[in-house]
Tab-separated table of C-alpha atoms and ligand atoms in Angstrom:
chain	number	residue	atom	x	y	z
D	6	UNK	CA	42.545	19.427	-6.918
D	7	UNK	CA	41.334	20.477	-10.495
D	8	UNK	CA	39.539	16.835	-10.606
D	9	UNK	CA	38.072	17.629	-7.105
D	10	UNK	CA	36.835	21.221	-8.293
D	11	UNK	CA	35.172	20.152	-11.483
D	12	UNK	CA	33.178	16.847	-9.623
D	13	UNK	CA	31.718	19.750	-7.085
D	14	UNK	CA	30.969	22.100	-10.339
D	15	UNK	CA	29.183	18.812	-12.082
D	16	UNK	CA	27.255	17.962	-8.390
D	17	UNK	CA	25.991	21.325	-8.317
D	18	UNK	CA	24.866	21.966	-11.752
D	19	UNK	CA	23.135	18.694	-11.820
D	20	UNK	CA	21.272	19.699	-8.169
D	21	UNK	CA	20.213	22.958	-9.573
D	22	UNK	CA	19.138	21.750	-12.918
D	23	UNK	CA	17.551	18.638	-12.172
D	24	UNK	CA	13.906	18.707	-10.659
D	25	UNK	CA	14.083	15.776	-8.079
D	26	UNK	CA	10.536	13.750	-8.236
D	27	UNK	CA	8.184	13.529	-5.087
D	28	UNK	CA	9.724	9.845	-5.321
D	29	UNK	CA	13.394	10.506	-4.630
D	30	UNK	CA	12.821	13.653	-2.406
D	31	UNK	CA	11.165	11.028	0.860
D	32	UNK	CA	13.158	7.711	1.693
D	33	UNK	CA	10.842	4.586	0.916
D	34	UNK	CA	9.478	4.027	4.293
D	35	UNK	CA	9.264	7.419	5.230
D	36	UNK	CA	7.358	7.549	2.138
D	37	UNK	CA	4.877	4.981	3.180
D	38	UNK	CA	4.396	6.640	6.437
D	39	UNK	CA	3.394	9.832	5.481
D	40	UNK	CA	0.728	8.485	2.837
D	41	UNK	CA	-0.753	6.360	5.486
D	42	UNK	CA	-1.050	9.320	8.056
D	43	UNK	CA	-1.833	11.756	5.421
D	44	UNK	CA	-4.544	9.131	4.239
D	45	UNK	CA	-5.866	8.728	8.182
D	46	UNK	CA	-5.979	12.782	8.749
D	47	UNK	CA	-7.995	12.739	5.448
D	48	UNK	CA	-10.281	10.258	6.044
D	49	UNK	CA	-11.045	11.653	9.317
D	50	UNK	CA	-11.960	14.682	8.044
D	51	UNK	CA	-13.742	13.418	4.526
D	52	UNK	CA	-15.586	9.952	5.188
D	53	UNK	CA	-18.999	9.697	4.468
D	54	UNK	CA	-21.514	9.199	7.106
D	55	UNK	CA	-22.334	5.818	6.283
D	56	UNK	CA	-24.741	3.598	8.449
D	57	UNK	CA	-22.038	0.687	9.094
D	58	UNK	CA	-19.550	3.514	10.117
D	59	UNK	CA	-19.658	3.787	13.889
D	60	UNK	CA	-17.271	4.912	16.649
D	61	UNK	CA	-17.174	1.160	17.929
D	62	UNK	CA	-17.131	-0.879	15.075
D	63	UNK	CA	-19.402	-4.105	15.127
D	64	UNK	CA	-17.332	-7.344	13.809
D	65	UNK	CA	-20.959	-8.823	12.337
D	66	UNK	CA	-22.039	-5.115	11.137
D	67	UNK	CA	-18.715	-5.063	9.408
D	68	UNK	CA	-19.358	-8.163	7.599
D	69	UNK	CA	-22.352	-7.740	6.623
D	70	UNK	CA	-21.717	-4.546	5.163
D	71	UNK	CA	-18.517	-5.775	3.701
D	72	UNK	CA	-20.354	-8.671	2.182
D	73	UNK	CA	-23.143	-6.611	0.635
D	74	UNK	CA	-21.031	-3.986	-0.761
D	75	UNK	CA	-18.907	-6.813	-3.078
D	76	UNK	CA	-19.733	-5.142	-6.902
D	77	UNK	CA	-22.958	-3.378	-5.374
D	78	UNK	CA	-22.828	0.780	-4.904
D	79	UNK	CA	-23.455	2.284	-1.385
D	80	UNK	CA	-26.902	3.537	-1.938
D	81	UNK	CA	-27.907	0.362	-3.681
D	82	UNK	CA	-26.646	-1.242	-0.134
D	83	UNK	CA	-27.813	0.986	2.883
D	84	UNK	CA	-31.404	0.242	2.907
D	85	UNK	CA	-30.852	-3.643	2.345
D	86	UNK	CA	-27.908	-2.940	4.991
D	87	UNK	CA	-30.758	-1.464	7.418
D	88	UNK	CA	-33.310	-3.699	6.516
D	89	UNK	CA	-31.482	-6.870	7.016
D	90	UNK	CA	-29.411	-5.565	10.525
D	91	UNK	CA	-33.044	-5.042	11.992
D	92	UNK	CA	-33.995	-8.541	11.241
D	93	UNK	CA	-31.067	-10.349	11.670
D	94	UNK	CA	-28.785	-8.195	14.770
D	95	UNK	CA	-26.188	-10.826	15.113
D	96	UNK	CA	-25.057	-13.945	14.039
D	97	UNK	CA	-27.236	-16.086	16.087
D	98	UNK	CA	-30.470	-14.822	14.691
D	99	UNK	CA	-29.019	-14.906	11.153
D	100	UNK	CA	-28.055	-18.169	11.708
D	101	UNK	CA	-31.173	-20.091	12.908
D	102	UNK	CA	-33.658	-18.113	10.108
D	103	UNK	CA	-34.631	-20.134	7.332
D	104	UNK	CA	-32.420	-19.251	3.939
D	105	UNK	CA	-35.859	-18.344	2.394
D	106	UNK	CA	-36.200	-15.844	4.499
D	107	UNK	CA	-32.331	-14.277	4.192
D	108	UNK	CA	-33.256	-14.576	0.424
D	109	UNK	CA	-36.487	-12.871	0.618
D	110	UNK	CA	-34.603	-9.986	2.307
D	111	UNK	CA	-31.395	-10.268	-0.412
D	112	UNK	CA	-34.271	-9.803	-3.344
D	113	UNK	CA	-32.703	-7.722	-5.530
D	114	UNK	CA	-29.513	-7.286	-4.100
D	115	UNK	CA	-28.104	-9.798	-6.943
D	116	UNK	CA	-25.131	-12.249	-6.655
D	117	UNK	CA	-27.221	-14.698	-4.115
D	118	UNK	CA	-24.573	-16.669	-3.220
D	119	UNK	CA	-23.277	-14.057	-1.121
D	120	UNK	CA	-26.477	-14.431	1.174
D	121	UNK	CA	-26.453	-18.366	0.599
D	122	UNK	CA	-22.918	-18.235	1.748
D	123	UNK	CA	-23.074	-15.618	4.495
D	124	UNK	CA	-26.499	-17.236	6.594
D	125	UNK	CA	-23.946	-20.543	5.917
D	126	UNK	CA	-20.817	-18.929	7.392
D	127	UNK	CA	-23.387	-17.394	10.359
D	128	UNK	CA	-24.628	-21.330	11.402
D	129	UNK	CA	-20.616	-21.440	11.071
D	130	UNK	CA	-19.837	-18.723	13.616
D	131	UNK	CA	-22.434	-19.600	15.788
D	132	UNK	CA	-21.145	-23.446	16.216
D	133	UNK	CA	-17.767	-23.319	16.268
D	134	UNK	CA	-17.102	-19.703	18.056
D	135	UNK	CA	-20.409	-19.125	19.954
D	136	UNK	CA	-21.765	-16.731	17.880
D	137	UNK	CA	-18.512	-14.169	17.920
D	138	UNK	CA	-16.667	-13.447	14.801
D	139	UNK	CA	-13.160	-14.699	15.410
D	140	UNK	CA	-10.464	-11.676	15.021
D	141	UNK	CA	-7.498	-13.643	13.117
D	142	UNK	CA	-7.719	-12.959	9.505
D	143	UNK	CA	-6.637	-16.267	8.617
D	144	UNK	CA	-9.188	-17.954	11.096
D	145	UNK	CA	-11.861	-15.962	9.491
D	146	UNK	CA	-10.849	-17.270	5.894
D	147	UNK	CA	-11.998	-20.861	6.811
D	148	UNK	CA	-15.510	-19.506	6.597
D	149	UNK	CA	-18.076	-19.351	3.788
D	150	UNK	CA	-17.304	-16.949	1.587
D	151	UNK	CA	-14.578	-15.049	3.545
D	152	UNK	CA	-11.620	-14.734	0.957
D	153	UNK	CA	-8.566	-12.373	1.777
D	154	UNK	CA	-10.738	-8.928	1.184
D	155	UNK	CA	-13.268	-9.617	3.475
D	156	UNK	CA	-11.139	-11.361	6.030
D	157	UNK	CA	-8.445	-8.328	6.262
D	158	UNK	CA	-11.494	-5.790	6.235
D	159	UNK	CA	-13.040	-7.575	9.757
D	160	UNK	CA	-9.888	-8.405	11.372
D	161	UNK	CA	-8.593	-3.990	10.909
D	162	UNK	CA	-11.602	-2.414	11.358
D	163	UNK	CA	-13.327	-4.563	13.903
D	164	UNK	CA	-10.372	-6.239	16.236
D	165	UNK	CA	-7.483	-3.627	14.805
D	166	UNK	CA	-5.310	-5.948	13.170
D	167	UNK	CA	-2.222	-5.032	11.129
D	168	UNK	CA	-4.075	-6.779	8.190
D	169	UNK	CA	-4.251	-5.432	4.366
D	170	UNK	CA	-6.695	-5.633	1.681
D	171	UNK	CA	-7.361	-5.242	-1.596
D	172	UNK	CA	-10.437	-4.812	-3.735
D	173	UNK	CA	-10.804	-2.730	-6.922
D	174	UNK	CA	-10.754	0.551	-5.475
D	175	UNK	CA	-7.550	-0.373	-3.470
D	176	UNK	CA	-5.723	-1.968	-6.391
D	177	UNK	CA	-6.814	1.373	-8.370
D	178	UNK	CA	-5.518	3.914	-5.829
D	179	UNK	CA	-2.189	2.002	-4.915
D	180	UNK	CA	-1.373	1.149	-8.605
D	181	UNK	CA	-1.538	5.430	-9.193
D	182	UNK	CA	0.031	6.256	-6.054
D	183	UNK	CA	3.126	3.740	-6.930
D	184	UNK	CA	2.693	3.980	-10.454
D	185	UNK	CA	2.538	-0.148	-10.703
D	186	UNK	CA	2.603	-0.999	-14.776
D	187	UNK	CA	1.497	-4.283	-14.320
D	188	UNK	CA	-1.640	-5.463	-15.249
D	189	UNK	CA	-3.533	-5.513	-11.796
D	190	UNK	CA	-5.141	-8.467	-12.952
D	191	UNK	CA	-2.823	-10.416	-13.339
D	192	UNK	CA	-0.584	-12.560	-11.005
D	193	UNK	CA	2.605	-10.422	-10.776
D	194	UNK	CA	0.200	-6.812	-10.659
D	195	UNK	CA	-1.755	-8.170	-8.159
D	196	UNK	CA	0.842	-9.113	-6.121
D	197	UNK	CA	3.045	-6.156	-6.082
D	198	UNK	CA	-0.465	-4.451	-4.986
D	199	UNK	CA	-1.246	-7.006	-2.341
D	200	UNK	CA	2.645	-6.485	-0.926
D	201	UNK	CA	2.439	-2.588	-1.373
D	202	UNK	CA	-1.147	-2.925	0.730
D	203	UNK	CA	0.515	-4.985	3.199
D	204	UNK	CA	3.604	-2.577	4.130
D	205	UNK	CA	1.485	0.101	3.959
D	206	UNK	CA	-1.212	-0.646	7.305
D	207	UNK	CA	0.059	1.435	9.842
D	208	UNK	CA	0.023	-0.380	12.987
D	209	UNK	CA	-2.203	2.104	15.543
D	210	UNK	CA	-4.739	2.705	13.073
D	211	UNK	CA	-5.479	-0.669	10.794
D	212	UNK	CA	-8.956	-0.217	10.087
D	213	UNK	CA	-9.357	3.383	9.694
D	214	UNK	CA	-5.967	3.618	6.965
D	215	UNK	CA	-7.626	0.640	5.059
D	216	UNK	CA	-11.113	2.488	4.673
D	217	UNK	CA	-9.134	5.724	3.939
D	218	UNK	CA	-7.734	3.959	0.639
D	219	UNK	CA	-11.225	2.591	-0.236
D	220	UNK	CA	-12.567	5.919	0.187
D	221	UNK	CA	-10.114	7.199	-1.715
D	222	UNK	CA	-10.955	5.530	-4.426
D	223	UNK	CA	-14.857	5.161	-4.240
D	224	UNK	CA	-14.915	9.729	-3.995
D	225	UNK	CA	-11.491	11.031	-5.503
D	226	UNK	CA	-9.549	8.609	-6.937
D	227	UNK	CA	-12.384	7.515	-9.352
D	228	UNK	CA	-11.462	5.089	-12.643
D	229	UNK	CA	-11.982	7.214	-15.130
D	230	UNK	CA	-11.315	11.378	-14.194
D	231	UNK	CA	-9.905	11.061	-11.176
D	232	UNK	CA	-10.000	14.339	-9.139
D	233	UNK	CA	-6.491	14.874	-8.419
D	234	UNK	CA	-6.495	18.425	-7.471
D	235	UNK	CA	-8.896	17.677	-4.572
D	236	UNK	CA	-6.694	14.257	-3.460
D	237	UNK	CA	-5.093	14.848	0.036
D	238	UNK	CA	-2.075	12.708	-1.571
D	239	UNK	CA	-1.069	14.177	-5.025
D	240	UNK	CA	1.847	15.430	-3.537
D	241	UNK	CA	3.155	11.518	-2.748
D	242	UNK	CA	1.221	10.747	-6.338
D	243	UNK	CA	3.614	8.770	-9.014
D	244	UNK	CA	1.381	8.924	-11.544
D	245	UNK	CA	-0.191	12.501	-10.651
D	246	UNK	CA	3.595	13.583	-11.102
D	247	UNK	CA	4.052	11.859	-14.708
D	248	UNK	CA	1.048	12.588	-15.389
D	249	UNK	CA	-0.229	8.997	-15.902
D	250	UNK	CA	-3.325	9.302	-13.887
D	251	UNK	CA	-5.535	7.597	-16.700
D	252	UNK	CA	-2.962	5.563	-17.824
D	253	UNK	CA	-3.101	3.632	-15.050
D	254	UNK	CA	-4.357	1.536	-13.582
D	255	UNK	CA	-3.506	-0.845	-16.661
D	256	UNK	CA	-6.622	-3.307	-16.418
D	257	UNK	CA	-6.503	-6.337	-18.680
D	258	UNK	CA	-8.662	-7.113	-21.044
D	259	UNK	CA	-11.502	-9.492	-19.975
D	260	UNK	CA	-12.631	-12.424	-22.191
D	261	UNK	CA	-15.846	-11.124	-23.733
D	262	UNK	CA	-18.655	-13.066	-21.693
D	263	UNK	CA	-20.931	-15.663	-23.919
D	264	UNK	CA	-24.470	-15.575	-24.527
D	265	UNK	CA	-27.076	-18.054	-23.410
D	266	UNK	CA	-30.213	-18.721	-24.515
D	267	UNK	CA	-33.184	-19.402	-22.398
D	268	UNK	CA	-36.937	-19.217	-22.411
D	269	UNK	CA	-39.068	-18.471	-19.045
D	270	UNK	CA	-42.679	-19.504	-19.011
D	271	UNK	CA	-44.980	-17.439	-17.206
D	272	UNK	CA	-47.811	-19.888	-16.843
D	273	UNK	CA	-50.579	-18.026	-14.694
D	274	UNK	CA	-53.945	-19.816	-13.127
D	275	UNK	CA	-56.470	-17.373	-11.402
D	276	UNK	CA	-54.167	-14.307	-9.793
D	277	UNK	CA	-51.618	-17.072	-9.522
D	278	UNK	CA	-48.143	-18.003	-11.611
D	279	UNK	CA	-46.253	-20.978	-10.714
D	280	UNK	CA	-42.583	-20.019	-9.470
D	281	UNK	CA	-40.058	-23.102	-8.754
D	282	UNK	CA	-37.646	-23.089	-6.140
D	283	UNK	CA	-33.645	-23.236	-7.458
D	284	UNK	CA	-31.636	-26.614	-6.393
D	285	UNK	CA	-29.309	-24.559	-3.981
D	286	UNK	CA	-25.440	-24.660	-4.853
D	287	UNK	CA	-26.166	-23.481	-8.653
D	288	UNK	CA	-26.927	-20.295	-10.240
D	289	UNK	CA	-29.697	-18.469	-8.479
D	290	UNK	CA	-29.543	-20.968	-6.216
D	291	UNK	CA	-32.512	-21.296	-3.351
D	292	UNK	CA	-34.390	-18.506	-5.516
D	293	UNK	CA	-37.993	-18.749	-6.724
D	294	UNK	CA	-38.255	-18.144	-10.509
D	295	UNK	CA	-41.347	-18.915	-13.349
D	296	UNK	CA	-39.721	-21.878	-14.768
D	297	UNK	CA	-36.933	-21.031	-17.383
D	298	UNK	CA	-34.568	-23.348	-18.610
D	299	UNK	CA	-31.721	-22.966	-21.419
D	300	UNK	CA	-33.268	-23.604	-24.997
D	301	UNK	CA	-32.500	-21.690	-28.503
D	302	UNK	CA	-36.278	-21.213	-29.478
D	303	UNK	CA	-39.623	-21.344	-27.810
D	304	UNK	CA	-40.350	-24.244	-28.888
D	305	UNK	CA	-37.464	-26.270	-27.636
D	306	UNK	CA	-38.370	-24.733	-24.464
D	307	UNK	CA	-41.474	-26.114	-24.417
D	308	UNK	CA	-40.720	-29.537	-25.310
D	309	UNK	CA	-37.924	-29.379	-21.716
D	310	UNK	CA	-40.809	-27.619	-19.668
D	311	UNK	CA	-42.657	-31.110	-20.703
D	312	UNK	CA	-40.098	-33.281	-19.437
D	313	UNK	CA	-39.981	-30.959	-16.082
D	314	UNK	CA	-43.743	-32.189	-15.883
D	315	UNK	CA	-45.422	-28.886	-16.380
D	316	UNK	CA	-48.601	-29.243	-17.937
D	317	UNK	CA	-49.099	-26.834	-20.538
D	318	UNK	CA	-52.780	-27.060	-21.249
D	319	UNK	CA	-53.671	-26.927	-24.767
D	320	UNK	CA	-52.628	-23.637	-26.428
D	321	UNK	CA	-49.558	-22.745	-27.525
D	322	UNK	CA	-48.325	-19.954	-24.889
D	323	UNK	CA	-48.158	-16.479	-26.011
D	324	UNK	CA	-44.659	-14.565	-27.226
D	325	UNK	CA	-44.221	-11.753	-24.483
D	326	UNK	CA	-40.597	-10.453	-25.526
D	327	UNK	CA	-36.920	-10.962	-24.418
D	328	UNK	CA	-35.162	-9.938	-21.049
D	329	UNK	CA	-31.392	-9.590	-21.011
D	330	UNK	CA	-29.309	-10.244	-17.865
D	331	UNK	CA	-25.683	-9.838	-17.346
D	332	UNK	CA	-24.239	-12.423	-14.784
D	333	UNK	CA	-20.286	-11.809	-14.226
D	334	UNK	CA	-19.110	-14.570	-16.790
D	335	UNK	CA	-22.358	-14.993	-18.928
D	336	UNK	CA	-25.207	-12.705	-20.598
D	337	UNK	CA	-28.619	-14.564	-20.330
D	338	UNK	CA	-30.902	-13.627	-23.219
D	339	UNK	CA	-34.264	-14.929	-22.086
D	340	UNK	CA	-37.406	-15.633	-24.303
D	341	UNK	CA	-40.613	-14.980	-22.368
D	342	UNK	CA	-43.853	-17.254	-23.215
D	343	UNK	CA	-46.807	-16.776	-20.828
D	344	UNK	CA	-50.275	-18.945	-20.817
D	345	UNK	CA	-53.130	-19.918	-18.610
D	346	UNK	CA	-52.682	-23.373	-16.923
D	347	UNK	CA	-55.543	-25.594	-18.081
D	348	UNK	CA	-55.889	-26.437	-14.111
D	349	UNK	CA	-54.107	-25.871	-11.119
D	350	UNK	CA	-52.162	-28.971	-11.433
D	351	UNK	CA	-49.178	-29.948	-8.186
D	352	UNK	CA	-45.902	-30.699	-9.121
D	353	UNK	CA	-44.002	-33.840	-8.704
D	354	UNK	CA	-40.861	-35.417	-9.039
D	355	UNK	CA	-38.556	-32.670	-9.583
D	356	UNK	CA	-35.272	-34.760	-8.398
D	357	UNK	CA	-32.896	-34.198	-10.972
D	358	UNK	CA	-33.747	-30.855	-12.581
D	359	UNK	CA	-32.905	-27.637	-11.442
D	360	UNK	CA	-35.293	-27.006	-9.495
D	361	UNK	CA	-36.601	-28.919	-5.848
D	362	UNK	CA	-39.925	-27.269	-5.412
D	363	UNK	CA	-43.000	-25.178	-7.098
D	364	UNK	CA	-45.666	-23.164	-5.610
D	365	UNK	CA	-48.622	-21.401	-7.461
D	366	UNK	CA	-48.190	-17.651	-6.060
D	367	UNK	CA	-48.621	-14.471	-5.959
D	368	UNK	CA	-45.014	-13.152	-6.593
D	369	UNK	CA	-45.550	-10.112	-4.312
D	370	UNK	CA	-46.440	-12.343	-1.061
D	371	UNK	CA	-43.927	-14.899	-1.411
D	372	UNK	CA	-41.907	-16.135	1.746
D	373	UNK	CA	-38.689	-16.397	-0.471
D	374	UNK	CA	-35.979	-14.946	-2.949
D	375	UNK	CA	-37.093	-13.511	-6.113
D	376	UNK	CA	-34.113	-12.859	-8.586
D	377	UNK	CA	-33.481	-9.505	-10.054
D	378	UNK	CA	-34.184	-11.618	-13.839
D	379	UNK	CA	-37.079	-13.343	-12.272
D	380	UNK	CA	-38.962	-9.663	-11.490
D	381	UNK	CA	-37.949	-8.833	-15.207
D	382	UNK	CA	-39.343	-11.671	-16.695
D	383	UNK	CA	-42.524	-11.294	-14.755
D	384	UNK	CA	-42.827	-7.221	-15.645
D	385	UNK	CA	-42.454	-8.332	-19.241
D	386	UNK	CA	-45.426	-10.800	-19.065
D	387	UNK	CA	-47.468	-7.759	-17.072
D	388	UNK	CA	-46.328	-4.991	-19.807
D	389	UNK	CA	-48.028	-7.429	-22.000
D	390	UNK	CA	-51.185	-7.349	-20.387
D	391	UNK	CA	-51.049	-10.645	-17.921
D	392	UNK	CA	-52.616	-9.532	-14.668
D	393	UNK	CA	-50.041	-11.125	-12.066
K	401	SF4	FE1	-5.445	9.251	-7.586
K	401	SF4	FE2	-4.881	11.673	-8.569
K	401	SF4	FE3	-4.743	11.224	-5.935
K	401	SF4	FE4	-2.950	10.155	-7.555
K	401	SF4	S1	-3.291	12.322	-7.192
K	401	SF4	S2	-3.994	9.104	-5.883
K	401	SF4	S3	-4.177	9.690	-9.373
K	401	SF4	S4	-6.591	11.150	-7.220
């Protein structure tokens, strides 16, 4: 009897001293529920009016948009979004355009491959499904450039499958919510956030309770202040409650990228400069560029633009500056020379180099992709007084 009195004593001090956590007071599952309804009711509310967001989501307009917005901000994307839906509506016209055109209309978008890979995927679509998106995540994987994010993103929001995904904003929300130590990064971080994703998706409403977490974490739960006190969810918050919110998520480190070297010739004839057309399947691939190759001085550069069979005329071209361009694994540091051609010669035999074909232009009228380092090395030749 004693024993049984003092165990009730010890149960009740602890209940009245202890603060229980957001954590313990809802079961697990309950737990998930109520983030993913209180996530929906949000979003409902709170979404941006955003042109891709309509009542009867489009599997293509979903794509596209999905596809444009990889590492590229929202206003950055809608007019390219607008532009390129007017030209292209649906697969099929997509499809049979030439890739210098979808490049032409990706100029300055950056990361090319994604429109290399996406008017690919669209011949894809049209061939094997008749122009129609498939709805099956895993069917939509087998096309170009389709990985898990972009596969679970069209199957929710435009065919309302129970499918997850993940990008940084996802991984960055979920990793505070569930206060995940991992590295997110890594295999084991990643994971847990790809399983956490996956039990979350609420089976009536997919699509909108994966935008909700992207939204989330694109206008509250931001990477570096996040604004907790307006987040729908602090009460369900792990790391709001331990106050870890910019501890985490833990990100590691990335290798620091290398440099490369290059020099660009801007080699101008008339009101014309001779761009060459990118070998597709490389870097910048099916882009038009002034010739640029990897060198450590100008004049090494000069001696390869020889061997590409450019003919320099007699002077020695003219210094014009350096452009820098971050890529995701590299930082191009890129010597500018610019000179007048000695004639308007044609190229030939470009089979092995990196480039298939070369056109004396005007950059502004070209029927093709300029790169975003291509329009910087030109504007450095202009700032120097070259009228192109
Ligand atoms: Fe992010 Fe703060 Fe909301 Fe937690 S409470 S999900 S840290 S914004």
């Amino acid at each position: 009897m004693l024993l049984g009195r003092l165990a009730k004593s010890v149960i009740s001090m602890k209940s009245k001293g202890e603060k229980q956590s957001a954590d313990t007071q809802i079961q697990p599952g309950e737990r998930d529920r109520t983030i993913a309804e209180t996530l929906c009711a949000w979003f409902e509310k709170s979404a941006r009016d955003l042109p891709w967001r309509k009542k009867h989501r489009d599997p293509y307009e979903v794509w596209l948009s999905e596809v444009m917005l990889q590492q590229t901000r929202v206003d950055t994307v809608i007019p390219y979004f607008e532009k390129f839906l007017k030209r292209f509506p649906n697969a099929q016209s997509l499809a049979s355009a030439s890739l210098d055109e979808v490049l032409h209309l990706w100029s300055g978008l950056g990361y090319y491959r994604r429109a290399r890979e996406l008017h690919a995927a669209a011949g894809e679509v049209v061939k094997r499904y008749g122009g129609t998106l498939p709805a099956e995540a895993l069917e939509l994987r087998t096309l170009p450039g389709i990985g898990p994010y972009t596969a679970g993103a069209i199957a929710s929001m435009a065919f309302g499958k129970v499918e997850p995904l993940v990008d940084g904003n996802v991984s960055r929300v979920l990793a505070r919510l569930f206060g995940v130590e991992d590295d997110i990064r890594g295999s084991v971080g990643s994971k847990k956030i790809w399983a956490i994703a996956a039990r979350l998706v609420p089976k009536d409403k997919p699509g909108q309770f994966n935008e909700a977490l992207m939204e989330l974490g694109a206008t509250v739960c931001t990477p570096k202040d996040p604004h907790c006190l307006l987040c729908p969810a602090r009460h369900l918050c792990t790391a709001f409650e331990k106050g870890k919110q910019r501890d985490l998520p833990v990100v590691g480190e990335k290798a620091g990228v290398p440099t490369v070297s290059m020099v660009s010739l801007v080699l101008w004839h008339g009101s014309d400069v001779l761009l060459m057309r990118r070998r597709e399947g490389g870097l910048f691939g099916g882009m038009w560029e002034p010739p640029m190759i990897e060198a450590a001085s100008l004049e090494e550069g000069l001696v390869g633009f020889r061997k590409l069979g450019i003919a320099l005329g007699h002077q020695k071209p003219d210094e014009m500056g350096q452009v820098r361009h971050v890529l995701t694994h590299r930082e191009l540091v890129v010597n500018v020379a610019s000179g007048r051609a000695g004639e308007r010669f044609e190229m030939r035999g470009l089979t092995n180099e990196p480039y298939e074909r070369a056109s004396w232009s005007c950059p502004g009228t070209l029927e093709g992709g300029v790169s975003k380092l291509a329009r910087k090395v030109l504007e450095a030749a202009k700032a120097r007084g070259i009228a192109i």
